[in-house]
mmCIF file of C-alpha atoms and ligand atoms in Angstrom:
data_model
loop_
_atom_site.group_PDB
_atom_site.id
_atom_site.type_symbol
_atom_site.label_atom_id
_atom_site.label_comp_id
_atom_site.label_asym_id
_atom_site.label_seq_id
_atom_site.Cartn_x
_atom_site.Cartn_y
_atom_site.Cartn_z
ATOM 1 C CA MET A 19 12.745 -27.376 17.185
ATOM 2 C CA SER A 20 11.005 -23.662 15.453
ATOM 3 C CA GLU A 21 8.021 -22.715 16.686
ATOM 4 C CA GLU A 22 4.898 -22.946 13.882
ATOM 5 C CA LEU A 23 4.253 -19.758 11.255
ATOM 6 C CA GLN A 24 1.479 -18.218 12.006
ATOM 7 C CA VAL A 25 0.136 -15.700 9.424
ATOM 8 C CA TRP A 26 -2.744 -12.974 8.291
ATOM 9 C CA ILE A 27 -3.395 -10.398 6.761
ATOM 10 C CA ASP A 28 -5.013 -6.870 7.395
ATOM 11 C CA GLN A 29 -7.727 -6.168 4.688
ATOM 12 C CA ASP A 30 -7.435 -2.870 6.045
ATOM 13 C CA LEU A 31 -4.639 -1.784 4.521
ATOM 14 C CA CYS A 32 -4.747 -4.917 1.766
ATOM 15 C CA THR A 33 -4.179 -3.076 -1.852
ATOM 16 C CA GLY A 34 -6.079 -6.275 -3.911
ATOM 17 C CA ASP A 35 -3.048 -6.118 -5.603
ATOM 18 C CA GLY A 36 -2.983 -9.274 -5.481
ATOM 19 C CA LEU A 37 0.741 -10.208 -5.041
ATOM 20 C CA CYS A 38 0.744 -12.690 -2.085
ATOM 21 C CA ALA A 39 -2.001 -14.564 -4.520
ATOM 22 C CA GLN A 40 1.345 -14.748 -6.552
ATOM 23 C CA TYR A 41 3.719 -15.850 -4.207
ATOM 24 C CA ALA A 42 1.689 -18.447 -2.261
ATOM 25 C CA PRO A 43 -2.119 -18.714 -3.947
ATOM 26 C CA GLU A 44 -2.048 -22.643 -1.219
ATOM 27 C CA VAL A 45 -1.826 -19.734 1.760
ATOM 28 C CA PHE A 46 -3.575 -16.043 0.204
ATOM 29 C CA GLU A 47 -6.360 -15.459 -2.274
ATOM 30 C CA LEU A 48 -8.734 -12.906 -3.291
ATOM 31 C CA ASP A 49 -11.687 -12.590 -2.359
ATOM 32 C CA ILE A 50 -15.108 -11.402 -4.313
ATOM 33 C CA ASP A 51 -15.124 -8.074 -2.426
ATOM 34 C CA GLY A 52 -10.458 -7.444 -4.247
ATOM 35 C CA LEU A 53 -8.794 -8.370 -1.306
ATOM 36 C CA ALA A 54 -6.632 -11.144 0.233
ATOM 37 C CA TYR A 55 -7.684 -13.404 2.615
ATOM 38 C CA VAL A 56 -5.508 -16.779 4.362
ATOM 39 C CA LYS A 57 -6.533 -19.429 3.775
ATOM 40 C CA GLY A 58 -8.345 -23.102 6.002
ATOM 41 C CA ASP A 59 -6.561 -26.220 5.763
ATOM 42 C CA SER A 60 -9.082 -27.089 3.609
ATOM 43 C CA GLY A 61 -8.978 -24.106 1.522
ATOM 44 C CA ASP A 62 -11.010 -22.132 3.053
ATOM 45 C CA LEU A 63 -11.145 -18.453 2.782
ATOM 46 C CA LEU A 64 -11.179 -17.287 6.722
ATOM 47 C CA GLN A 65 -12.499 -13.826 6.859
ATOM 48 C CA ALA A 66 -12.735 -13.112 10.589
ATOM 49 C CA PRO A 67 -10.712 -9.690 11.593
ATOM 50 C CA GLY A 68 -6.722 -10.831 12.329
ATOM 51 C CA VAL A 69 -7.884 -14.539 11.421
ATOM 52 C CA ARG A 70 -4.181 -16.528 11.795
ATOM 53 C CA THR A 71 -3.825 -19.441 9.379
ATOM 54 C CA ARG A 72 -1.121 -22.292 9.604
ATOM 55 C CA VAL A 73 1.921 -21.596 7.037
ATOM 56 C CA PRO A 74 3.221 -25.240 6.035
ATOM 57 C CA LEU A 75 6.818 -25.777 6.051
ATOM 58 C CA HIS A 76 7.341 -25.668 2.208
ATOM 59 C CA LEU A 77 5.602 -22.800 1.994
ATOM 60 C CA LYS A 78 7.557 -20.467 4.615
ATOM 61 C CA LEU A 79 9.566 -18.363 1.613
ATOM 62 C CA GLU A 80 6.827 -18.101 -0.679
ATOM 63 C CA VAL A 81 5.323 -16.350 2.476
ATOM 64 C CA ILE A 82 8.021 -14.459 4.207
ATOM 65 C CA ASP A 83 8.451 -13.177 0.404
ATOM 66 C CA SER A 84 4.805 -11.952 0.022
ATOM 67 C CA ALA A 85 5.148 -10.205 3.440
ATOM 68 C CA LYS A 86 8.468 -8.284 2.837
ATOM 69 C CA GLU A 87 6.524 -7.641 -0.897
ATOM 70 C CA CYS A 88 3.709 -6.251 0.341
ATOM 71 C CA PRO A 89 2.817 -2.958 -0.689
ATOM 72 C CA GLY A 90 0.665 -2.623 1.766
ATOM 73 C CA GLU A 91 2.660 -4.220 4.531
ATOM 74 C CA CYS A 92 -0.464 -5.807 5.662
ATOM 75 C CA ILE A 93 0.946 -9.586 6.416
ATOM 76 C CA HIS A 94 1.702 -10.650 9.021
ATOM 77 C CA LEU A 95 3.705 -13.484 10.488
ATOM 78 C CA VAL A 96 3.661 -14.283 13.800
ATOM 79 C CA GLY A 97 6.387 -17.026 15.320
ATOM 80 C CA GLU A 98 9.268 -16.800 13.117
HETATM 81 S S1 SF4 B 117 0.194 -8.766 -1.006
HETATM 82 FE FE1 SF4 B 117 -0.349 -7.049 0.721
HETATM 83 S S2 SF4 B 117 -1.940 -5.790 -0.376
HETATM 84 FE FE2 SF4 B 117 -1.329 -7.634 -2.372
HETATM 85 S S3 SF4 B 117 -3.264 -8.149 -1.512
HETATM 86 FE FE3 SF4 B 117 -2.095 -8.926 -0.453
HETATM 87 S S4 SF4 B 117 -2.440 -8.784 1.513
HETATM 88 FE FE4 SF4 B 117 -3.176 -6.956 -0.037
#
């Protein structure tokens, strides 16, 4: 049994380039403030600071790649 992977974004460091939303639009989205946020299970943007969302298994690689490529180094994985 592997642990559930969760992800959160530190918006203070987000450059707003949108790379994460290109990699995994089901998990990340840019808001009108130009910063990226994680999405909840129903697709709603979660905007509380440090809030985490569950990474669906089929998007795990995309989310890990997003975290690696993120120019702000502000995508954080928990439980990997
Ligand atoms: S890839 Fe990183 S810096 Fe770029 S929009 Fe996403 S969270 Fe922000």
